[in-house]
Short mmCIF file of C-alpha atoms in Angstrom, two decimals:
data_model
loop_
_atom_site.label_atom_id
_atom_site.label_comp_id
_atom_site.label_asym_id
_atom_site.label_seq_id
_atom_site.Cartn_x
_atom_site.Cartn_y
_atom_site.Cartn_z
CA MET A 92 94.20 139.97 93.45
CA HIS A 93 94.08 136.55 91.83
CA PRO A 94 90.46 135.34 91.93
CA ALA A 95 91.10 131.80 93.24
CA PRO A 96 87.99 129.64 92.61
CA SER A 97 88.41 127.85 95.96
CA VAL A 98 88.28 131.09 97.95
CA ILE A 99 85.39 132.50 95.89
CA LEU A 100 83.39 129.32 96.44
CA PHE A 101 84.30 129.22 100.14
CA THR A 102 83.32 132.79 100.96
CA THR A 103 80.11 132.60 98.92
CA LEU A 104 78.83 129.20 100.09
CA SER A 105 79.87 129.47 103.71
CA GLY A 106 78.49 133.02 103.86
CA LEU A 107 75.15 131.68 102.72
CA GLY A 108 75.35 128.64 105.02
CA PHE A 109 76.20 130.65 108.15
CA GLY A 110 73.47 133.14 107.15
CA LEU A 111 70.95 130.28 107.12
CA LEU A 112 72.29 129.02 110.47
CA PHE A 113 71.80 132.52 111.90
CA TRP A 114 68.08 132.48 111.05
CA LEU A 115 67.68 128.88 112.21
CA GLY A 116 69.31 129.83 115.50
CA LEU A 117 66.77 132.63 115.96
CA GLY A 118 64.03 130.06 115.43
CA MET A 119 62.94 131.55 112.11
CA PRO A 120 61.81 129.10 110.89
CA GLY A 121 61.66 126.81 113.91
CA PRO A 122 60.82 123.41 112.46
CA THR A 123 61.36 120.11 114.25
CA GLY A 124 61.89 116.54 113.08
CA VAL A 125 62.54 115.81 109.41
CA VAL A 126 61.93 119.38 108.18
CA ALA A 127 64.49 120.66 110.67
CA PHE A 128 66.90 117.96 109.49
CA VAL A 129 66.60 119.16 105.87
CA PHE A 130 67.15 122.81 106.84
CA PHE A 131 70.19 121.99 108.97
CA ALA A 132 71.58 119.62 106.33
CA ILE A 133 71.46 122.38 103.70
CA ALA A 134 73.07 124.89 106.08
CA TYR A 135 75.87 122.47 107.03
CA LEU A 136 76.51 121.41 103.42
CA LEU A 137 76.98 125.06 102.47
CA ALA A 138 79.00 126.12 105.52
CA VAL A 139 81.20 123.01 105.83
CA GLY A 140 81.48 122.62 102.05
CA GLY A 141 82.75 126.18 101.88
CA LEU A 142 85.25 125.58 104.69
CA LEU A 143 86.52 122.44 102.95
CA ALA A 144 86.86 124.33 99.66
CA SER A 145 88.95 126.93 101.48
CA THR A 146 91.48 124.31 102.56
CA PHE A 147 92.22 123.59 98.89
CA HIS A 148 94.11 126.85 98.60
CA LEU A 149 96.35 125.99 101.54
CA GLY A 150 99.84 124.78 100.70
CA HIS A 151 99.83 122.42 103.70
CA PRO A 152 96.24 121.61 104.74
CA GLU A 153 97.57 118.83 107.01
CA ARG A 154 98.85 121.55 109.37
CA ALA A 155 95.50 123.39 109.45
CA LEU A 156 95.01 122.71 113.19
CA LYS A 157 97.91 125.06 113.94
CA ALA A 158 95.74 127.89 112.62
CA PHE A 159 93.79 127.88 115.90
CA SER A 160 96.79 129.11 117.89
CA GLN A 161 97.07 132.83 117.06
CA TRP A 162 93.58 134.15 117.78
CA GLN A 163 95.01 137.10 119.70
CA THR A 164 96.27 138.82 116.55
CA SER A 165 95.10 136.94 113.47
CA TRP A 166 91.63 137.30 111.97
CA LEU A 167 92.17 134.04 110.09
CA SER A 168 92.74 132.26 113.38
CA ARG A 169 89.66 133.96 114.88
CA GLU A 170 87.66 132.77 111.86
CA ALA A 171 88.77 129.20 112.56
CA TRP A 172 87.57 129.46 116.19
CA ALA A 173 84.31 131.22 115.32
CA SER A 174 83.39 128.75 112.59
CA VAL A 175 84.06 125.66 114.72
CA ALA A 176 82.23 127.17 117.71
CA ALA A 177 79.24 128.09 115.54
CA LEU A 178 79.10 124.66 113.90
CA VAL A 179 79.36 122.80 117.22
CA VAL A 180 76.75 124.93 119.04
CA MET A 181 74.35 124.81 116.11
CA ALA A 182 74.84 121.02 115.79
CA VAL A 183 73.72 120.57 119.41
CA TYR A 184 70.82 122.98 118.91
CA GLY A 185 69.85 121.23 115.65
CA ALA A 186 70.05 117.77 117.27
CA GLY A 187 67.56 118.96 119.88
CA LEU A 188 65.15 120.08 117.19
CA VAL A 189 65.58 117.05 114.93
CA PHE A 190 65.77 114.18 117.41
CA LEU A 191 64.13 115.44 120.59
CA GLY A 192 61.67 117.94 119.15
CA THR A 193 62.80 120.45 121.77
CA LYS A 194 64.01 123.95 121.16
CA TRP A 195 66.80 125.28 123.35
CA THR A 196 66.19 128.97 122.66
CA ALA A 197 69.24 130.34 124.47
CA LEU A 198 71.56 127.89 122.72
CA GLY A 199 70.03 128.88 119.38
CA LEU A 200 70.66 132.56 120.10
CA ILE A 201 74.29 131.85 120.98
CA GLY A 202 74.64 129.81 117.78
CA ALA A 203 73.08 132.62 115.73
CA VAL A 204 75.55 135.17 117.11
CA LEU A 205 78.49 132.82 116.50
CA SER A 206 77.28 132.11 112.95
CA ILE A 207 77.07 135.74 111.92
CA GLY A 208 80.25 136.38 113.89
CA THR A 209 82.02 133.85 111.66
CA VAL A 210 81.01 135.85 108.58
CA PHE A 211 82.32 138.99 110.28
CA THR A 212 85.71 137.38 110.99
CA THR A 213 85.92 136.27 107.33
CA SER A 214 85.24 139.81 106.16
CA MET A 215 87.84 141.23 108.56
CA ILE A 216 90.56 139.03 107.01
CA TYR A 217 90.14 141.22 103.93
CA ALA A 218 89.17 144.52 105.58
CA GLN A 219 92.30 144.51 107.81
CA LEU A 220 94.65 144.62 104.80
CA ARG A 221 95.98 148.13 104.35
CA THR A 222 97.82 146.81 101.31
CA VAL A 223 94.54 146.48 99.40
CA PRO A 224 92.88 149.91 99.75
CA ARG A 225 89.68 148.73 98.08
CA TRP A 226 89.14 146.24 100.92
CA HIS A 227 90.51 148.33 103.79
CA HIS A 228 87.15 149.95 104.51
CA TRP A 229 84.01 149.46 106.63
CA THR A 230 82.03 148.54 103.50
CA THR A 231 83.81 145.17 103.30
CA PRO A 232 82.29 143.73 106.50
CA ALA A 233 79.04 145.60 105.75
CA VAL A 234 78.61 143.88 102.38
CA PHE A 235 79.64 140.45 103.71
CA LEU A 236 77.14 140.73 106.59
CA CYS A 237 74.27 142.05 104.43
CA LEU A 238 74.82 139.30 101.87
CA SER A 239 74.93 136.59 104.49
CA LEU A 240 71.85 137.85 106.36
CA GLY A 241 69.88 138.47 103.15
CA GLY A 242 70.85 135.20 101.48
CA GLY A 243 70.27 133.32 104.72
CA ALA A 244 66.79 134.83 105.08
CA LEU A 245 66.05 133.86 101.48
CA LEU A 246 67.08 130.24 102.15
CA ALA A 247 65.21 130.21 105.47
CA GLY A 248 62.05 131.36 103.72
CA GLN A 249 61.85 134.54 105.82
CA ILE A 250 60.49 136.61 102.94
CA ARG A 251 59.65 139.68 104.98
CA PHE A 252 63.26 139.89 106.19
CA ALA A 253 64.78 138.72 102.90
CA LEU A 254 63.21 141.54 100.86
CA PRO A 255 64.65 144.51 102.78
CA LEU A 256 67.95 142.75 103.50
CA LEU A 257 68.53 141.81 99.86
CA ALA A 258 67.68 145.37 98.81
CA LEU A 259 70.11 146.67 101.44
CA ALA A 260 72.80 144.23 100.30
CA GLY A 261 72.34 145.36 96.69
CA VAL A 262 72.66 149.02 97.66
CA ALA A 263 75.70 148.30 99.85
CA GLN A 264 77.32 146.34 97.02
CA ALA A 265 76.70 149.10 94.47
CA TYR A 266 78.02 151.74 96.91
CA THR A 267 81.15 149.64 97.51
CA TRP A 268 81.85 149.34 93.79
CA ILE A 269 81.38 153.03 93.09
CA THR A 270 83.44 154.31 96.02
CA GLY A 271 85.95 151.44 95.79
CA ASP A 272 87.18 152.55 92.38
CA ALA A 273 88.76 155.68 93.88
CA ARG A 274 90.19 154.11 97.02
CA LEU A 275 93.67 153.22 95.74
CA ARG A 276 94.11 156.77 94.48
CA SER A 277 92.97 158.28 97.77
CA SER A 278 95.06 155.85 99.87
CA GLY A 279 98.18 157.97 99.40
CA THR A 280 100.29 155.02 98.26
CA THR A 281 101.83 155.76 94.89
CA LEU A 282 104.89 154.76 92.88
CA ALA A 283 106.54 157.86 94.38
CA SER A 284 105.88 156.76 97.98
CA ALA A 285 106.77 153.15 97.11
CA THR A 286 110.19 154.09 95.74
CA GLY A 287 110.81 157.31 97.67
CA LEU A 288 112.25 158.80 94.48
CA GLN A 289 111.87 162.53 93.97
CA GLY A 290 112.67 165.18 91.42
CA GLY A 291 110.46 164.26 88.52
CA SER A 292 107.91 161.86 87.13
CA ILE A 293 108.73 158.22 87.85
CA ARG A 294 108.27 155.38 85.41
CA ALA A 295 108.90 151.68 85.91
CA PHE A 296 111.66 151.28 83.35
CA GLU A 297 112.53 147.61 83.64
CA PRO A 298 111.00 144.84 85.77
CA PRO A 299 113.34 142.68 87.90
CA HIS A 300 112.66 139.56 85.88
CA THR A 301 111.76 138.70 82.31
CA GLY A 302 109.20 136.04 83.18
CA THR A 303 106.35 136.11 85.64
CA ASN A 304 106.50 135.35 89.38
CA TYR A 305 104.37 134.66 92.45
CA LEU A 306 103.76 138.35 93.09
CA LEU A 307 102.45 139.04 89.59
CA ARG A 308 100.32 135.90 89.57
CA GLU A 309 98.83 136.54 93.01
CA PHE A 310 98.52 140.33 93.24
CA VAL A 311 98.47 141.89 89.80
CA TYR A 312 95.26 140.68 88.22
CA VAL A 313 93.69 143.25 85.93
CA VAL A 314 90.05 143.32 84.79
CA GLY A 315 89.06 145.37 81.76
CA ARG A 316 86.87 148.32 82.72
CA LYS A 317 84.20 147.35 80.20
CA HIS A 318 83.99 143.77 81.49
CA SER A 319 83.86 145.03 85.03
CA ARG A 320 80.90 147.30 84.28
CA ASN A 321 79.00 144.50 82.57
CA LEU A 322 79.71 142.02 85.36
CA ARG A 323 78.52 144.52 87.97
CA VAL A 324 75.21 144.90 86.13
CA ILE A 325 74.88 141.11 85.79
CA SER A 326 75.65 140.63 89.48
CA LEU A 327 73.17 143.26 90.67
CA THR A 328 70.46 141.87 88.39
CA LEU A 329 70.91 138.19 89.28
CA GLY A 330 71.89 138.66 92.90
CA PHE A 331 69.34 141.19 94.06
CA ILE A 332 66.84 142.60 91.53
CA LEU A 333 65.58 139.29 90.11
CA PRO A 334 65.25 137.54 93.52
CA ILE A 335 63.36 140.55 94.92
CA VAL A 336 60.97 140.56 91.94
CA LEU A 337 60.43 136.80 92.27
CA LEU A 338 59.74 137.12 96.01
CA LEU A 339 57.19 139.87 95.39
CA LEU A 340 55.22 137.58 93.05
CA PRO A 341 52.62 135.28 94.64
CA PHE A 342 54.57 132.61 96.58
CA ASN A 343 55.50 129.48 94.74
CA HIS A 344 58.26 126.98 95.62
CA ILE A 345 59.64 126.92 92.06
CA LEU A 346 59.91 130.71 91.92
CA ALA A 347 61.57 130.71 95.34
CA GLY A 348 64.03 128.06 94.09
CA VAL A 349 64.83 130.19 91.05
CA ALA A 350 65.34 133.19 93.34
CA VAL A 351 67.88 131.21 95.43
CA VAL A 352 69.82 130.01 92.37
CA SER A 353 69.77 133.48 90.82
CA HIS A 354 70.95 135.07 94.08
CA LEU A 355 73.77 132.55 94.40
CA ALA A 356 74.91 133.20 90.81
CA GLY A 357 74.83 136.95 91.39
CA VAL A 358 76.85 136.69 94.61
CA LEU A 359 79.42 134.44 92.89
CA VAL A 360 79.90 137.10 90.19
CA ALA A 361 80.18 139.82 92.86
CA ARG A 362 82.71 137.75 94.81
CA TRP A 363 84.78 137.14 91.65
CA LEU A 364 84.87 140.91 91.13
CA PHE A 365 85.73 141.42 94.81
CA PHE A 366 89.01 139.60 94.24
CA ALA A 367 89.71 140.35 90.59
CA GLU A 368 89.25 144.11 90.97
CA ALA A 369 91.18 144.47 94.24
CA GLU A 370 94.43 146.33 93.64
CA HIS A 371 97.36 145.32 95.86
CA VAL A 372 99.87 148.15 96.28
CA VAL A 373 102.78 145.86 95.32
CA GLY A 374 101.56 146.27 91.73
CA LEU A 375 102.90 149.83 91.88
CA TYR A 376 106.48 148.49 91.98
CA TYR A 377 105.76 146.82 88.66
CA GLY A 378 104.37 150.02 87.13
CA LYS A 379 100.80 148.74 87.28
CA ARG A 380 97.80 150.71 88.49
CA THR A 381 99.57 154.02 87.97
CA THR A 382 96.79 155.74 86.04
CA MET B 220 103.91 133.72 118.39
CA THR B 221 102.60 136.21 115.92
CA GLN B 222 102.26 138.92 118.49
CA LEU B 223 105.00 141.43 117.81
CA PRO B 224 107.66 141.39 120.52
CA PRO B 225 108.41 144.52 122.53
CA LEU B 226 110.70 146.78 120.53
CA SER B 227 114.19 145.37 120.56
CA ALA B 228 117.14 147.67 121.05
CA VAL B 229 119.01 145.88 118.27
CA LYS B 230 117.47 146.37 114.83
CA LEU B 231 119.54 144.56 112.27
CA GLY B 232 118.87 145.64 108.72
CA LEU B 233 120.17 146.88 105.42
CA VAL B 234 120.89 150.31 104.03
CA ILE B 235 120.66 150.40 100.25
CA ASP B 236 122.33 153.19 98.34
CA LEU B 237 120.29 154.02 95.24
CA ASP B 238 123.03 156.38 94.11
CA THR B 239 125.62 153.63 93.93
CA CYS B 240 123.63 150.60 92.77
CA VAL B 241 124.54 149.79 89.18
CA GLY B 242 121.74 147.27 88.64
CA CYS B 243 124.01 144.26 88.04
CA HIS B 244 121.72 141.82 89.93
CA ALA B 245 124.73 140.17 91.61
CA CYS B 246 122.91 140.48 94.96
CA VAL B 247 119.93 138.64 93.46
CA VAL B 248 122.13 135.77 92.30
CA SER B 249 124.18 135.49 95.49
CA CYS B 250 121.01 135.63 97.60
CA LYS B 251 119.44 132.81 95.65
CA GLY B 252 122.68 130.85 95.71
CA TRP B 253 123.12 131.08 99.49
CA ASN B 254 119.51 130.69 100.48
CA THR B 255 118.62 127.82 98.19
CA GLU B 256 121.06 125.55 100.00
CA ASN B 257 120.98 126.82 103.58
CA TYR B 258 118.16 127.99 105.93
CA GLY B 259 114.86 126.26 105.17
CA ALA B 260 113.42 124.85 101.98
CA PRO B 261 115.29 125.45 98.71
CA LEU B 262 114.19 128.27 96.40
CA SER B 263 112.67 126.34 93.54
CA ASP B 264 112.45 127.24 89.88
CA GLN B 265 109.75 126.15 87.49
CA ASP B 266 110.45 125.64 83.78
CA ALA B 267 113.86 127.23 84.36
CA TYR B 268 115.16 126.48 80.87
CA GLY B 269 111.80 126.52 79.10
CA ALA B 270 109.62 129.12 77.48
CA ASN B 271 108.01 130.44 80.67
CA PRO B 272 110.58 130.42 83.47
CA SER B 273 109.56 131.45 86.98
CA GLY B 274 111.04 130.95 90.42
CA THR B 275 111.29 132.02 94.03
CA PHE B 276 113.62 134.90 94.88
CA LEU B 277 114.08 136.77 98.15
CA ASN B 278 115.63 139.83 96.56
CA ARG B 279 114.80 141.48 93.25
CA VAL B 280 116.12 144.57 91.46
CA HIS B 281 113.67 146.93 89.76
CA SER B 282 114.77 149.82 87.55
CA TYR B 283 112.98 153.16 87.45
CA GLU B 284 113.33 156.22 85.28
CA VAL B 285 113.00 159.63 86.90
CA GLN B 286 112.28 162.37 84.38
CA PRO B 287 112.81 165.86 85.82
CA ALA B 288 110.92 168.83 84.36
CA GLU B 289 114.12 169.88 82.61
CA GLY B 290 117.18 167.93 81.57
CA HIS B 291 117.93 164.28 81.07
CA ALA B 292 116.10 161.36 82.63
CA GLN B 293 117.90 159.51 85.42
CA LEU B 294 117.87 155.73 85.70
CA VAL B 295 117.66 154.35 89.25
CA HIS B 296 118.25 150.69 90.04
CA PHE B 297 116.18 149.63 92.98
CA PRO B 298 116.94 146.41 94.92
CA LYS B 299 114.05 145.28 97.09
CA SER B 300 113.85 142.57 99.75
CA CYS B 301 112.24 142.20 103.18
CA LEU B 302 112.55 145.44 105.18
CA HIS B 303 112.21 143.65 108.57
CA CYS B 304 109.55 146.16 109.64
CA GLU B 305 109.18 147.15 113.28
CA ASP B 306 105.41 146.97 112.90
CA ALA B 307 105.35 144.00 110.56
CA PRO B 308 101.80 143.33 109.29
CA CYS B 309 102.93 139.96 107.87
CA VAL B 310 103.62 138.71 111.40
CA THR B 311 100.33 139.63 113.07
CA VAL B 312 98.10 138.18 110.33
CA CYS B 313 99.71 134.72 110.51
CA PRO B 314 97.18 132.25 111.95
CA THR B 315 99.72 129.59 112.99
CA GLY B 316 102.56 131.53 114.55
CA ALA B 317 104.91 130.45 111.75
CA SER B 318 105.70 134.06 110.95
CA TYR B 319 107.57 135.82 113.73
CA LYS B 320 109.83 138.71 114.58
CA ARG B 321 112.87 137.90 116.67
CA VAL B 322 113.12 139.61 120.03
CA GLU B 323 116.92 139.80 120.08
CA ASP B 324 117.62 141.47 116.73
CA GLY B 325 114.28 142.21 115.04
CA ILE B 326 114.77 139.81 112.12
CA VAL B 327 111.45 138.63 110.63
CA LEU B 328 111.50 134.89 109.92
CA VAL B 329 109.19 132.05 108.91
CA ASN B 330 109.18 128.77 110.80
CA GLU B 331 108.52 126.63 107.75
CA SER B 332 107.35 123.56 109.64
CA ASP B 333 104.43 125.60 111.03
CA CYS B 334 103.53 127.34 107.75
CA ILE B 335 100.23 126.16 106.23
CA GLY B 336 100.86 128.07 103.01
CA CYS B 337 97.73 130.23 103.24
CA GLY B 338 99.57 133.20 101.72
CA LEU B 339 97.94 135.80 103.98
CA CYS B 340 101.31 137.22 105.12
CA ALA B 341 102.24 137.92 101.49
CA TRP B 342 98.88 139.67 101.07
CA ALA B 343 99.63 141.81 104.12
CA CYS B 344 103.12 142.85 102.94
CA PRO B 345 103.01 146.04 100.86
CA TYR B 346 106.52 145.47 99.47
CA GLY B 347 106.15 142.09 97.80
CA ALA B 348 108.90 140.76 100.04
CA ARG B 349 107.36 137.33 100.53
CA GLU B 350 106.97 134.69 97.87
CA MET B 351 105.25 131.33 98.17
CA ASP B 352 107.50 128.57 96.91
CA VAL B 353 105.62 126.58 94.29
CA ALA B 354 107.43 123.31 95.04
CA GLU B 355 107.51 123.40 98.86
CA LYS B 356 104.24 125.33 99.27
CA VAL B 357 105.62 127.36 102.17
CA MET B 358 106.30 131.08 102.40
CA LYS B 359 109.86 132.19 101.69
CA LYS B 360 111.39 135.49 102.64
CA CYS B 361 114.72 137.23 103.30
CA THR B 362 116.28 135.93 106.54
CA LEU B 363 118.93 138.66 106.58
CA CYS B 364 121.17 135.60 106.18
CA VAL B 365 120.65 134.71 109.82
CA ASP B 366 122.75 131.62 109.11
CA ARG B 367 125.74 133.74 108.03
CA ILE B 368 125.76 136.74 110.33
CA TYR B 369 126.20 134.69 113.53
CA ASN B 370 128.11 131.84 111.90
CA ASP B 371 131.42 131.23 113.65
CA ASN B 372 132.41 128.73 110.97
CA LEU B 373 132.72 131.53 108.43
CA PRO B 374 135.64 133.97 108.24
CA GLU B 375 134.68 137.23 109.93
CA GLU B 376 134.39 139.22 106.69
CA ASP B 377 131.76 136.75 105.45
CA ARG B 378 129.49 137.25 108.48
CA VAL B 379 127.23 139.65 106.60
CA PRO B 380 124.24 138.88 104.35
CA ALA B 381 125.24 137.31 101.02
CA CYS B 382 123.87 140.29 99.06
CA VAL B 383 126.02 142.73 101.02
CA ARG B 384 129.13 140.55 100.75
CA THR B 385 128.79 140.23 96.98
CA CYS B 386 127.80 143.77 95.95
CA PRO B 387 130.62 144.96 93.68
CA ALA B 388 129.55 148.60 93.94
CA GLY B 389 129.35 148.79 97.72
CA ALA B 390 125.72 149.84 97.47
CA ARG B 391 124.52 147.61 100.28
CA HIS B 392 125.33 148.09 103.95
CA PHE B 393 124.47 145.86 106.88
CA GLY B 394 124.33 146.83 110.53
CA ASP B 395 122.35 147.74 113.63
CA LEU B 396 119.91 150.51 112.82
CA GLY B 397 118.77 150.58 116.43
CA ASP B 398 122.15 152.00 117.50
CA PRO B 399 122.39 155.68 116.48
CA GLU B 400 126.20 155.44 116.65
CA SER B 401 126.51 152.54 114.21
CA ASP B 402 128.02 153.08 110.75
CA VAL B 403 124.71 152.38 109.03
CA SER B 404 122.78 154.80 111.25
CA GLN B 405 125.40 157.50 110.61
CA LEU B 406 125.13 156.85 106.89
CA VAL B 407 121.35 157.17 107.01
CA ALA B 408 121.59 160.44 108.96
CA GLU B 409 124.24 161.85 106.62
CA ARG B 410 122.56 161.00 103.36
CA GLY B 411 118.91 161.50 104.29
CA GLY B 412 117.91 157.84 104.23
CA PHE B 413 114.18 157.22 103.89
CA ASP B 414 111.46 154.57 104.40
CA LEU B 415 109.49 152.93 101.60
CA MET B 416 105.71 153.54 101.77
CA PRO B 417 105.82 155.28 105.17
CA GLU B 418 102.05 155.81 104.93
CA GLN B 419 101.52 152.07 105.30
CA GLY B 420 102.63 152.39 108.91
CA THR B 421 105.00 149.40 108.81
CA LYS B 422 108.05 151.29 110.15
CA PRO B 423 110.62 149.49 108.00
CA VAL B 424 114.07 148.93 109.53
CA ASN B 425 115.82 148.86 106.14
CA LYS B 426 116.53 152.32 104.76
CA TYR B 427 117.18 153.63 101.27
CA LEU B 428 119.64 156.39 100.39
CA PRO B 429 118.42 158.74 97.64
CA PRO B 430 120.31 159.18 94.37
CA ARG B 431 122.50 162.30 94.53
CA PRO B 432 121.51 165.10 92.17
CA ARG B 433 123.42 164.87 88.90
CA ASP B 434 126.03 167.54 88.05
CA ARG B 435 124.81 170.14 85.59
CA SER B 436 127.22 171.95 83.26
CA GLU B 437 127.05 174.08 80.12
CA ASP B 438 127.64 172.21 76.88
CA VAL B 439 131.37 172.49 76.17
CA ASP B 440 132.63 171.49 72.71
CA ILE B 441 136.12 172.66 71.84
CA LEU B 442 135.87 171.49 68.21
CA ALA B 443 132.60 173.25 67.38
CA PRO B 444 134.14 176.64 66.50
CA TYR B 445 136.45 174.99 63.95
CA LEU B 446 133.61 173.17 62.24
CA ALA B 447 131.38 176.20 61.63
CA PRO B 448 130.83 176.96 57.88
CA VAL B 449 133.36 179.57 56.64
CA THR B 450 131.17 181.04 53.90
CA ASP B 451 127.76 180.77 52.26
CA GLN B 452 129.05 182.06 48.87
CA PRO B 453 132.03 179.99 47.77
CA LYS B 454 134.44 181.46 45.22
CA GLY B 455 137.15 180.09 42.90
CA PHE B 456 137.47 176.32 42.44
CA VAL B 457 135.03 175.53 45.27
CA GLY B 458 132.54 177.99 43.72
CA TRP B 459 132.86 176.30 40.30
CA LEU B 460 132.50 172.82 41.89
CA ASP B 461 129.40 173.94 43.80
CA LYS B 462 127.81 175.25 40.57
CA ALA B 463 128.79 172.16 38.56
CA LEU B 464 127.37 169.74 41.13
CA SER B 465 124.20 171.82 41.46
CA ALA B 466 123.69 171.54 37.68
CA LEU B 467 123.53 167.75 37.83
CA PRO B 468 120.07 166.12 37.96
CA GLY B 469 118.84 166.31 41.55
CA GLY B 470 121.62 168.71 42.49
CA LYS B 471 119.36 171.56 43.58
#
């Protein structure tokens, strides 16, 4: 799949932002006044910034409100509802903490569930697609949720939760990469099933067009195996190993800041790979992904 | 609404004969011609006369080579457009309700004024049947020429999709695949019509007819016996000529 920068930024930043909102909703940490304002401002910049970035890949963002209508079938529509509900509930909860110095615990819990629920709906947009076997698997929501919870805990300063969650996210990510490589092959969709042709080995002889087209630009992005391996190592190192090492050192705000930046960079690399390595079955019609 | 309607009795669709298709791309051209100036936004081209042309098409013809274990390879031309699936994943993923399947005849359409151009329906389609138009930024797809097939202003023989009307080989058939007695259903039953990517669970309405096996015959060459060498050891004038030519430099 084409790794669109707007979608990579959106899923990474908003995942982190909603992860932070989850921990804030649980009251971990539970600051009031100015400190609460700073925490909520960071969370909203990340979450809303990500949502705004995602509208850049829409052809007609002015019709975005219509996307709330089909929640009964569409995960994208459910994501729209979940994100707005989470942002509204957490804004009320945050206002209580910042301006009134009061903590509405129940409201915070509801906001926390809605925040992590938003990340789940985002992940299901990808996991529902049977056409992309690498995504059509329980590991997709698992990795999105682990990353959001771990990154959120890191931003919220919940070190004792951040350490195991980041480790878990790293393991889940590595497991997804290793098992994901075989998923197209084991999906049962091949050039033979795509064309229904029998009686010999099938080869794409001639494409339908001499130039490129939307399908090739959007769905047939190929990453070299060597680059992919290197990027996976970079992502695991920056996203998980380095932040965990930094958190284990005696606490220091600069080290914690470096851990956040490093984690963000690692997740961005992982998210680029998530799209760039995903094989859409339509590529088979063009003779791609046959080996 | 992007909820799929209850199964309609009428399932309009195409039957494409891979045995007959000659790969002329006339269906591609007539499809673009009709659909760029009728239902919905035009099908734009980018850099059409330049070095890197690209454009929106609702129907494209691939060509595949099938190499059997023995004998010659067979070339199969393979037109592909929307299959108007019964269980259309492109419809249910749409967040706005722009993408829908018609109750009355099962045609899958896009209401372009509701389309936000998110592209998720094209992601959900395993067949590459949907293309985002670069100029209009809305999703385009085969409409089964919904503006021809019910159009009383057209002569009756033209009330079929443009691709079917234009096919010079008669490789494309249009009809109701929900009616087992219809011509297209009979054709599918007779020729062993099949679904594309059945494992994707989309239940396509359009069917494909397999290429017939090619005739096999022994090599027959009536001239071969007359062209076989008559002797290895020429005599007389031919023998002298053979020796004389062989004596020349490079003759051996």
